[in-house]
Tab-separated table of C-alpha atoms and ligand atoms in Angstrom:
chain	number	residue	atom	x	y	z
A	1	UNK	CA	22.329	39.055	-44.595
A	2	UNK	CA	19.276	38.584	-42.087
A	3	UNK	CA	21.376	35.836	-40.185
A	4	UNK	CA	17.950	34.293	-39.980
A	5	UNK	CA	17.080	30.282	-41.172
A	6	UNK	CA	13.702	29.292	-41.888
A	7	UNK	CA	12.564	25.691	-41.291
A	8	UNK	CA	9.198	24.585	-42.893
A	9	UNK	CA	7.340	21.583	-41.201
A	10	UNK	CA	3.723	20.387	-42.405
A	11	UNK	CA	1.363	20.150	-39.883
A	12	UNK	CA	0.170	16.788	-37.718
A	13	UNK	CA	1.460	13.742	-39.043
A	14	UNK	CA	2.461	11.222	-36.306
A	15	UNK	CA	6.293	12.311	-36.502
A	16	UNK	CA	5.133	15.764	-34.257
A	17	UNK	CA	5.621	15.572	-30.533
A	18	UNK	CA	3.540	18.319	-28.249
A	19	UNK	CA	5.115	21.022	-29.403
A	20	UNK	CA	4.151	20.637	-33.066
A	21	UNK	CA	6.984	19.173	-34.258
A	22	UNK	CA	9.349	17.065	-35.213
A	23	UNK	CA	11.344	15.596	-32.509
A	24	UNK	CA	14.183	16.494	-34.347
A	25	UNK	CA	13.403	19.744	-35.371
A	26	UNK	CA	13.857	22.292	-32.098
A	27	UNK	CA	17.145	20.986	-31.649
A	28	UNK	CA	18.611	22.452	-35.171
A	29	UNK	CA	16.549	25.609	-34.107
A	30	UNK	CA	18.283	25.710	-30.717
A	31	UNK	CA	21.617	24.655	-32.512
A	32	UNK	CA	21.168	27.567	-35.204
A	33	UNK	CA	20.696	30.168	-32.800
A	34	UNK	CA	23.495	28.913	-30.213
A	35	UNK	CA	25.475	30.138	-33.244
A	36	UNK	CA	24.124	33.496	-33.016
A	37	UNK	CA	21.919	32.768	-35.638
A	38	UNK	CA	18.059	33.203	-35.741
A	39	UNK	CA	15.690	30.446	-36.549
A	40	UNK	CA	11.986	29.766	-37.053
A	41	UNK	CA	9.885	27.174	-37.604
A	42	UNK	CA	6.812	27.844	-40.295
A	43	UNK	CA	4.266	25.231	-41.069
A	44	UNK	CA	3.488	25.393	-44.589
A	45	UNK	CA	-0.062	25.050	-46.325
A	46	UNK	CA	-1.052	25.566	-50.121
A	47	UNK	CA	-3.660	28.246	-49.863
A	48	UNK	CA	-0.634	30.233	-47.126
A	49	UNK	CA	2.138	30.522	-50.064
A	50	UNK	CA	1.918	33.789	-51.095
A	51	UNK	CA	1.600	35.260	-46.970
A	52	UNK	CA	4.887	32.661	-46.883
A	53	UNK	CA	6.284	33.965	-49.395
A	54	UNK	CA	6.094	37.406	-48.409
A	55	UNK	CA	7.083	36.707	-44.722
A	56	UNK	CA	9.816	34.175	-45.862
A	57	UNK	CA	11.519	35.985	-48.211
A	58	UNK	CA	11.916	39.599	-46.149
A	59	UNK	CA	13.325	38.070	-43.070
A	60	UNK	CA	15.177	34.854	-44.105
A	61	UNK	CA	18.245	33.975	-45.843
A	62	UNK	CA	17.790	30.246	-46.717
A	63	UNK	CA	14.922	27.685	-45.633
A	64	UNK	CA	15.450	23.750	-44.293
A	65	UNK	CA	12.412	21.684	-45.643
A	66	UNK	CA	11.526	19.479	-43.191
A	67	UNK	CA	8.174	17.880	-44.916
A	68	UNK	CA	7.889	15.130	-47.356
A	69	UNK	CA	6.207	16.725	-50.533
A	70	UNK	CA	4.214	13.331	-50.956
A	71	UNK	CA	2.402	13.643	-47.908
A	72	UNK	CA	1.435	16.894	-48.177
A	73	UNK	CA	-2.588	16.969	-48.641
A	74	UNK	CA	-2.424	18.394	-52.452
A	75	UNK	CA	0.894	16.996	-53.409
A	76	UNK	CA	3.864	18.969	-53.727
A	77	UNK	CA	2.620	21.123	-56.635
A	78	UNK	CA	2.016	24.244	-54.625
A	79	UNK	CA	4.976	23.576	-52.364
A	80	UNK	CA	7.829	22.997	-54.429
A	81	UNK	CA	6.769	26.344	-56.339
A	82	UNK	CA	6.906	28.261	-53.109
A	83	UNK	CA	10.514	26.991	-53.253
A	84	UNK	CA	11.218	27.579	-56.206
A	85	UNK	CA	10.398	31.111	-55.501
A	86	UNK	CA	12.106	31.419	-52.482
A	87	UNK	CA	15.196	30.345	-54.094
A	88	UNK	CA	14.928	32.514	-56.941
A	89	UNK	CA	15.128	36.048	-54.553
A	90	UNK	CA	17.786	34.616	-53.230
A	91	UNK	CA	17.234	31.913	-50.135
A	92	UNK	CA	19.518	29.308	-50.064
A	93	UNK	CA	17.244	26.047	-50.501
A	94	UNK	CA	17.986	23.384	-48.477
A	95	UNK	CA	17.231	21.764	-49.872
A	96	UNK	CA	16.227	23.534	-53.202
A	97	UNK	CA	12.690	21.560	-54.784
A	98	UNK	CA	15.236	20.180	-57.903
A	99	UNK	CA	17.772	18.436	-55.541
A	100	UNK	CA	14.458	16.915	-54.085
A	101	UNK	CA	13.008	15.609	-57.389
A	102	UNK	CA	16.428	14.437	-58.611
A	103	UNK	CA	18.199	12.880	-55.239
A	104	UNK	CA	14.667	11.801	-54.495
A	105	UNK	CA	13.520	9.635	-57.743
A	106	UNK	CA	14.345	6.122	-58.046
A	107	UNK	CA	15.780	7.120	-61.758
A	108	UNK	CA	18.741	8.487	-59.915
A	109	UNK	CA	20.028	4.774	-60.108
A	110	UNK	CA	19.945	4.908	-63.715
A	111	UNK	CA	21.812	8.251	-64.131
A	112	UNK	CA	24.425	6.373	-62.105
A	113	UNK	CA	24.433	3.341	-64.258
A	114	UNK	CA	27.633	4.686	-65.399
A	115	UNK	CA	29.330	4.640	-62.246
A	116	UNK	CA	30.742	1.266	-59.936
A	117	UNK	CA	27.649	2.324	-57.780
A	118	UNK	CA	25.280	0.894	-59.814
A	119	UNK	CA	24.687	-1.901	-62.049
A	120	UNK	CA	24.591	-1.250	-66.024
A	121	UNK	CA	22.061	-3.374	-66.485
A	122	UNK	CA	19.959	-0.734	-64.447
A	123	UNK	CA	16.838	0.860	-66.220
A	124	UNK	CA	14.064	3.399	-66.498
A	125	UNK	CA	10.738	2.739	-67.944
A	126	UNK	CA	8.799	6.404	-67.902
A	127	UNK	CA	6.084	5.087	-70.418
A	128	UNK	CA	4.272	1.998	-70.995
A	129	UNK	CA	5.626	1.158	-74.237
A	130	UNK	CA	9.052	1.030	-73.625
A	131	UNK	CA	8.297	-0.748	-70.107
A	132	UNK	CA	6.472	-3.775	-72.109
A	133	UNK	CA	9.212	-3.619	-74.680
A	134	UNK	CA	12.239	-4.250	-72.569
A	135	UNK	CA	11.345	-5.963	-69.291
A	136	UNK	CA	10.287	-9.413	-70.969
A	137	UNK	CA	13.977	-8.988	-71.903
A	138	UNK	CA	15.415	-7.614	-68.727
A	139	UNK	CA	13.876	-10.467	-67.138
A	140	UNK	CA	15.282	-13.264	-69.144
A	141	UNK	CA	18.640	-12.497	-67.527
A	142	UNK	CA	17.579	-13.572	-63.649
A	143	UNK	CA	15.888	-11.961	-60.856
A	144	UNK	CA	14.759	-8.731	-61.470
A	145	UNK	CA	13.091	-5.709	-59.339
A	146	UNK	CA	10.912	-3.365	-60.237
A	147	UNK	CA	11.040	-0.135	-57.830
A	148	UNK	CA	7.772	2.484	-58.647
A	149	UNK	CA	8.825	6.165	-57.632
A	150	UNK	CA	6.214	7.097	-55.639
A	151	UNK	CA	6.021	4.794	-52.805
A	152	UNK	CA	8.227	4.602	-50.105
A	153	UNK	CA	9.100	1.647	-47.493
A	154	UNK	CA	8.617	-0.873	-49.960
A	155	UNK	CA	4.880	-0.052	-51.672
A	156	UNK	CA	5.277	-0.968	-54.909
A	157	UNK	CA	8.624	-2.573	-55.028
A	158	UNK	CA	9.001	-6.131	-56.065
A	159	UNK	CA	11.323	-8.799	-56.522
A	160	UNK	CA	10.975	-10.663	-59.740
A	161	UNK	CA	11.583	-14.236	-60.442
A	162	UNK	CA	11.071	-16.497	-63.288
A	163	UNK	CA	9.373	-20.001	-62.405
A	164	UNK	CA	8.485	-21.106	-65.683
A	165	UNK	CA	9.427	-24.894	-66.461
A	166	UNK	CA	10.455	-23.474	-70.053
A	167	UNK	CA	13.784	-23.103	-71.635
A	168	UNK	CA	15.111	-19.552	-71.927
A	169	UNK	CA	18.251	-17.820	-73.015
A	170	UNK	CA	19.480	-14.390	-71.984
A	171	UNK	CA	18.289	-11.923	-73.765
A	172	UNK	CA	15.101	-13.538	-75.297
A	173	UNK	CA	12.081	-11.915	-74.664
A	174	UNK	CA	10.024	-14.103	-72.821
A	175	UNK	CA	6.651	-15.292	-73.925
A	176	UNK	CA	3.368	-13.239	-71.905
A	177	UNK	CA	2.416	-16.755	-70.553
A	178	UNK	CA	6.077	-16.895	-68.698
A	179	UNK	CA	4.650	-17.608	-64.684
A	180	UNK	CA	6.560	-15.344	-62.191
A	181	UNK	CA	6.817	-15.503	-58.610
A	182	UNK	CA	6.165	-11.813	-57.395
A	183	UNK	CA	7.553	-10.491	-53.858
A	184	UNK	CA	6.337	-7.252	-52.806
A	185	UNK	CA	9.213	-5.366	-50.557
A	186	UNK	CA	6.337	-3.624	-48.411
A	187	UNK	CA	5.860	-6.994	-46.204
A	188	UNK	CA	7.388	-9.227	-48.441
A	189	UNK	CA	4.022	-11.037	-49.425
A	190	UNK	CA	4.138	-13.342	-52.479
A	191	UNK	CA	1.734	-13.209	-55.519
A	192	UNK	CA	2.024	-15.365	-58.796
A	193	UNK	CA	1.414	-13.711	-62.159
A	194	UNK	CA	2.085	-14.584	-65.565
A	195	UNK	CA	4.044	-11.919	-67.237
A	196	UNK	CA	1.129	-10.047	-69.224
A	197	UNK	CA	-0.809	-9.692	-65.862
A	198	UNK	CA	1.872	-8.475	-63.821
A	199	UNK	CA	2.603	-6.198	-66.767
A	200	UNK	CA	-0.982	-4.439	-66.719
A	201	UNK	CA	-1.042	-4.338	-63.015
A	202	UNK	CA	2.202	-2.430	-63.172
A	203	UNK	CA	1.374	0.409	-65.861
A	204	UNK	CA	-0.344	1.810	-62.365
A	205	UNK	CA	3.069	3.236	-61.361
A	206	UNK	CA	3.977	4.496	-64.667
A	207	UNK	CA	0.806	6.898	-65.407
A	208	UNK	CA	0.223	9.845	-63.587
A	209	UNK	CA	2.601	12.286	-61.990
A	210	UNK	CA	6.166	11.600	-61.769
A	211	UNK	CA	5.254	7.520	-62.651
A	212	UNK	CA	8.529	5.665	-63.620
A	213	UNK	CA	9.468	2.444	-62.974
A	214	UNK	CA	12.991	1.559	-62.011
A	215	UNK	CA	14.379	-2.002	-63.340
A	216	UNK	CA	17.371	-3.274	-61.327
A	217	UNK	CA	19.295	-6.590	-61.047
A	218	UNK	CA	17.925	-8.711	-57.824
A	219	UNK	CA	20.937	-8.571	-54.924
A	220	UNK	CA	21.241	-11.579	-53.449
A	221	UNK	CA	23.262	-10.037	-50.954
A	222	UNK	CA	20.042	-8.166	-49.414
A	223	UNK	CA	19.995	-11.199	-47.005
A	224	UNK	CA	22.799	-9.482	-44.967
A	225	UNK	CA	21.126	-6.551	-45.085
A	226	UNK	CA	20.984	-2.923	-45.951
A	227	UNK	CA	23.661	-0.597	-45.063
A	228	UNK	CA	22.105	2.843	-44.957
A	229	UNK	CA	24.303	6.475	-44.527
A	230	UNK	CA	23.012	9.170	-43.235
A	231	UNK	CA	24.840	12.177	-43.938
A	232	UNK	CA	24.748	16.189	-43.325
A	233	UNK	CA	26.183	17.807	-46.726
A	234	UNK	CA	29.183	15.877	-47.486
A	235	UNK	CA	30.152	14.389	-44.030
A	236	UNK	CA	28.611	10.566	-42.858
A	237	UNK	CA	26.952	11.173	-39.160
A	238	UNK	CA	26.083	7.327	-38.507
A	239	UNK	CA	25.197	4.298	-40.484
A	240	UNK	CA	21.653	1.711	-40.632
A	241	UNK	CA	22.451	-1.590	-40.740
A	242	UNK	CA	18.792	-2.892	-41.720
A	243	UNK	CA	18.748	-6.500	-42.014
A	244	UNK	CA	15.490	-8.341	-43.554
A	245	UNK	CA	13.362	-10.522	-41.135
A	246	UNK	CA	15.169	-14.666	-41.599
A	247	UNK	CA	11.523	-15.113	-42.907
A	248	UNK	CA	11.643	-17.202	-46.362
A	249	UNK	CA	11.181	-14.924	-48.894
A	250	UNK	CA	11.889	-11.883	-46.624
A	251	UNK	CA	14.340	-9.285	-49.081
A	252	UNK	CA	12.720	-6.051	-47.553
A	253	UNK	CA	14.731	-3.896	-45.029
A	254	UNK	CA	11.829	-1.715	-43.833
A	255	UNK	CA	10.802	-2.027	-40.119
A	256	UNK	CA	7.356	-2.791	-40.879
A	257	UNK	CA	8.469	-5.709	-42.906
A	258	UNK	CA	10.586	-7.422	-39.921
A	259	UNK	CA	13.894	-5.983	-40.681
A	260	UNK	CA	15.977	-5.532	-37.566
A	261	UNK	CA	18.252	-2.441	-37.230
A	262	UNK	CA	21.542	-1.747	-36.074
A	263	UNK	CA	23.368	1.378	-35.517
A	264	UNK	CA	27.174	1.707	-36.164
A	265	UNK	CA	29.889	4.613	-36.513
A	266	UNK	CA	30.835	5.731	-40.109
A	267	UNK	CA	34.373	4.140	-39.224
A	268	UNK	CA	32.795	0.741	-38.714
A	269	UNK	CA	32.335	0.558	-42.290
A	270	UNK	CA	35.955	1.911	-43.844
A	271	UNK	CA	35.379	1.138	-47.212
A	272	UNK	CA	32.271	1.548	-47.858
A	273	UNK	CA	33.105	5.514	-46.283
A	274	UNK	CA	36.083	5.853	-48.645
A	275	UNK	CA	34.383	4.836	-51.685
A	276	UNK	CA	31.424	6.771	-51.411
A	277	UNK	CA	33.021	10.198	-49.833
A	278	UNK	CA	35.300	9.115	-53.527
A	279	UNK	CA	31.626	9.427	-55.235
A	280	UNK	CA	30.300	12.244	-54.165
A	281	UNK	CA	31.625	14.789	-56.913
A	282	UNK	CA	30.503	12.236	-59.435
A	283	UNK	CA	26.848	11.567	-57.742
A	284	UNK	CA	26.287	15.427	-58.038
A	285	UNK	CA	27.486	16.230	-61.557
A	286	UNK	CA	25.593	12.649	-62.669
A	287	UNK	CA	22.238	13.508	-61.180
A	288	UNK	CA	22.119	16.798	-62.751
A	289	UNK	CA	25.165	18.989	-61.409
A	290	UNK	CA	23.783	20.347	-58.197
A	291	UNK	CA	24.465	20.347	-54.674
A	292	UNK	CA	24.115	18.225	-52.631
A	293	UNK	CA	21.068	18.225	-50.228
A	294	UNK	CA	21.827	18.767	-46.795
A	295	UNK	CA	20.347	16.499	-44.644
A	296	UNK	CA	19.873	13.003	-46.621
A	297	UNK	CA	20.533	9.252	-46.946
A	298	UNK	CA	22.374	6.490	-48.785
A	299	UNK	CA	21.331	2.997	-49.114
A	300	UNK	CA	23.488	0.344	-49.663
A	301	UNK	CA	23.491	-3.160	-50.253
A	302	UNK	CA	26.804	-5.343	-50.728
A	303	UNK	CA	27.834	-7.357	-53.502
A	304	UNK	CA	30.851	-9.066	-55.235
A	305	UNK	CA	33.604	-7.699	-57.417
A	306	UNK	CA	34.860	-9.711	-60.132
A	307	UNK	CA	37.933	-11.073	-57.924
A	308	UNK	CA	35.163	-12.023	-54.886
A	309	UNK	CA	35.670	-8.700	-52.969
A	310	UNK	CA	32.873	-6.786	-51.160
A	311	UNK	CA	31.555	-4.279	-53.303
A	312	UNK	CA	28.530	-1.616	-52.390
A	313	UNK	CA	25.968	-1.638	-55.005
A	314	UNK	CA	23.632	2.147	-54.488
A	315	UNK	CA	19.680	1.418	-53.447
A	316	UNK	CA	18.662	4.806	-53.535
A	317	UNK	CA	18.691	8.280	-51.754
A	318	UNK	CA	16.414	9.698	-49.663
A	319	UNK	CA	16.418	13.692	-48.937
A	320	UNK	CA	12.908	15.284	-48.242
A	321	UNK	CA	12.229	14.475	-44.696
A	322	UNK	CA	14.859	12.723	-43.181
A	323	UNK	CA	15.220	11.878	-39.377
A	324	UNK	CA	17.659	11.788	-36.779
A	325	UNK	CA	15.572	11.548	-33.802
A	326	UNK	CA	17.605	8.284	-32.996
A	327	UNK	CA	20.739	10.156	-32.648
A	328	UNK	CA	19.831	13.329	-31.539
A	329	UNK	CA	22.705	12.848	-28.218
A	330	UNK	CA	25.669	12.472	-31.148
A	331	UNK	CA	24.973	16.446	-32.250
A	332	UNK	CA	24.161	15.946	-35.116
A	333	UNK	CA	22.119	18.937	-34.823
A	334	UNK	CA	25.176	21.298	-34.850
A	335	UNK	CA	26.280	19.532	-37.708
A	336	UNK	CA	23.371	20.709	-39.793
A	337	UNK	CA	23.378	24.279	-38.264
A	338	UNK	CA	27.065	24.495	-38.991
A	339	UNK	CA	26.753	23.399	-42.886
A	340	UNK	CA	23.471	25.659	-43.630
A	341	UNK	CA	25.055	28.613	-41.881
A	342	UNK	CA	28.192	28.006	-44.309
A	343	UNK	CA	25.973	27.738	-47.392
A	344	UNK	CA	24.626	30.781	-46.729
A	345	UNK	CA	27.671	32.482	-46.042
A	346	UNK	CA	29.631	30.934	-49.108
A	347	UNK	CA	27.065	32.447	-51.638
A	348	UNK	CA	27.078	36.039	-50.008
A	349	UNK	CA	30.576	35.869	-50.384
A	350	UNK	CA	30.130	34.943	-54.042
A	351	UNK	CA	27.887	37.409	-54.624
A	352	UNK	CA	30.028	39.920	-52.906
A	353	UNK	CA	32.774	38.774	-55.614
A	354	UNK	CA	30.537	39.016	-58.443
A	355	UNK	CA	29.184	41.954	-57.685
A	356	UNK	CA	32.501	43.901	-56.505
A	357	UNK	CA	33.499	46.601	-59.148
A	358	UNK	CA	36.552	45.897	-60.702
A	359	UNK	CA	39.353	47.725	-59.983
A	360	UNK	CA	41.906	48.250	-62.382
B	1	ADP	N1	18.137	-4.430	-56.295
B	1	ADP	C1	17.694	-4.908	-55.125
B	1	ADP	N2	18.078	-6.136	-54.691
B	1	ADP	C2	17.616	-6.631	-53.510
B	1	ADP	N3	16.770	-5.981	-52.696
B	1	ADP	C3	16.356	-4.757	-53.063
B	1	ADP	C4	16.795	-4.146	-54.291
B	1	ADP	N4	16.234	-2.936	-54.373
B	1	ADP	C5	15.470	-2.782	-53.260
B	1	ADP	N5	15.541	-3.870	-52.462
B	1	ADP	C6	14.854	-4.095	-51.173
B	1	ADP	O1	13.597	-3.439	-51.232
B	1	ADP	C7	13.491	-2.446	-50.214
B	1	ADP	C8	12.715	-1.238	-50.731
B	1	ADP	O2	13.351	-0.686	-51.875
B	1	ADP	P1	13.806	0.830	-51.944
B	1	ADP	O3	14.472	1.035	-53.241
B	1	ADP	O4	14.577	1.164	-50.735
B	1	ADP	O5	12.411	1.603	-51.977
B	1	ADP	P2	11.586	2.432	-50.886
B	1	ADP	O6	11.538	3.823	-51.424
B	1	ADP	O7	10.259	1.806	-50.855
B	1	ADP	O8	12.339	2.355	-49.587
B	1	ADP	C9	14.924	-2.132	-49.839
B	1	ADP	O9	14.986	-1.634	-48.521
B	1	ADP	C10	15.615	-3.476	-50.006
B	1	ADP	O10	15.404	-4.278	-48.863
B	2	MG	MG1	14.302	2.422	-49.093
């Protein structure tokens, strides 16, 4: 073991402060090596990967991404292969470029369709076809919305609604003349379509790429706001209580939108804590039976049980870039130095076991 952590940053970007990075970067550094660890930051390019390779994988023993594969200027192609090969000698990846892809996509609803953190009635459309064959039906049933996996805060998300004077049933497929009242989460603008044109515009998200389109019940609920995790491995640090703008047809908690945040302590929010630390085994096996990433994010929003309880209903994760500059006083920091360190040390120690001869 080379006691050593890597973290990778992407250059620029308006999250760097003058010394190149993140705000919230140096202070896992500082908080790896107060452990008598070593740590380095490396800005990653395309056209570096092999020299990162080489330098990465002689000196390191597991890397924290800190760059969101989206923004990077050729996509994560390049990136997520330099990962992948880091990973393969050996580096713990923290996260590793699968946990991104599968924590990250908005289908990770749907895997958990299965579970009480998510809806059934949750879909997936990853072609066109099936997209134009099932959402004139999804959408007889009530407010719908639509989530495309590329965007993030709220590009390309939109709240569905029926205003058609016609009679419907559940479960019929509506006609391509059906008028719909469209409400795009980015700054929750309102456009009216009939059915057929908001269908074409929306085959955008599904082409290319990585396109899907995520289908979900409409929660009312969102009104009160979004309740947002943020955790280190398997332990909550401090929770987002993002609560849409009063505006009309305001649903979206992003901060560009109007939401207003609030900070609270995971014990502010009991059961939402015991229910979802309850999860976690499940969430991992469901979204394709690996770890969990190390620094990520939870969204909730709240709904009712069949008795008129609370109940948390899953919005998505985030894990390829999350911050903490907020909270960077509550040490979080040593939180994430302490967990990587650990991975690390846990699969030497497997690998000790595996490879110790056996003695009879
Ligand atoms: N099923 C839903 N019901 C009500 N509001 C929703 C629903 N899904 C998403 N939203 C609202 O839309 C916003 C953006 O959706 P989200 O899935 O978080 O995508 P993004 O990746 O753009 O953040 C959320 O913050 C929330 O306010
Ligand atoms: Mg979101």
């Amino acid at each position: 073991m080379y006691k050593r952590i890597v973290i990778f940053e992407a250059e620029g970007g308006s999250d760097k402060c003058m010394n190149g990075h993140r705000r919230d970067t140096r202070p896992i550094l500082n908080a790896i090596k107060e452990k008598d660890w070593d740590s380095e930051v490396v800005y990653y390019r395309d056209e570096w990967n092999d020299l990162i390779f080489d330098y990465v994988s002689n000196k390191f023993d597991g890397y924290i991404s800190r760059i969101n594969p989206g923004n990077l200027p050729n996509g994560e192609k390049v990136y997520f292969e330099t990962l992948r090969r880091l990973s393969d000698v050996g580096l713990v990846g923290m996260p590793h470029p699968d946990v991104m892809t599968q924590f990250g996509a908005k289908d990770a609803l749907v895997k958990l369709s299965t579970t009480n953190l998510v809806p059934r009635d949750t879909y997936a459309y990853y072609d066109i076809q099936s997209f134009r064959d099932t959402f004139p039906k999804s959408i007889s049933y009530g407010v719908r919305v639509l989530k495309q996996n590329r965007g993030s805060t709220g590009s390309g998300i939109w709240r569905v609604e029926v205003i058609d004077d016609r009679e419907h049933k559940h479960g019929d497929s509506l006609p391509l003349d059906t008028k719909l009242k469209c409400t795009e989460a980015l700054d929750n603008h309102v456009e009216y379509h009939t059915l057929k044109e908001f269908m074409d515009f929306c085959e955008q998200y599904i082409v290319g790429e990585n396109g899907m389109i995520v289908d979900m019940r409409f929660m009312p609920r969102i009104k009160e706001g979004e309740i947002r995790i943020l955790m280190v491995g398997n332990e909550p640090m401090f929770v987002v209580h993002k609560k849409p703008a009063e505006a009309e047809n305001a649903f979206s908690a992003t901060l560009f939108s109007g939401a207003h945040y609030t900070y609270d302590r995971p014990r502010d929010w009991p059961e939402l804590m015991k229910m979802f630390n309850d999860s976690l085994p499940i969430i991992s096996e469901k979204i394709g039976g690996i770890d969990i990433p190390l620094i990520w994010t939870a969204d909730f929003m709240l709904d009712y049980d069949e008795n008129g309880n609370d109940k948390y209903v899953l919005g998505e994760f985030n894990c390829s870039c999350v911050g903490f500059t907020s909270h960077l006083d509550m040490g979080i920091q040593d939180h994430i130095a302490t967990e990587a360190i650990r991975r690390i040390e846990e699969k030497h120690k497997l690998k000790a076991v595996t490879n110790s001869p056996v003695t009879v």
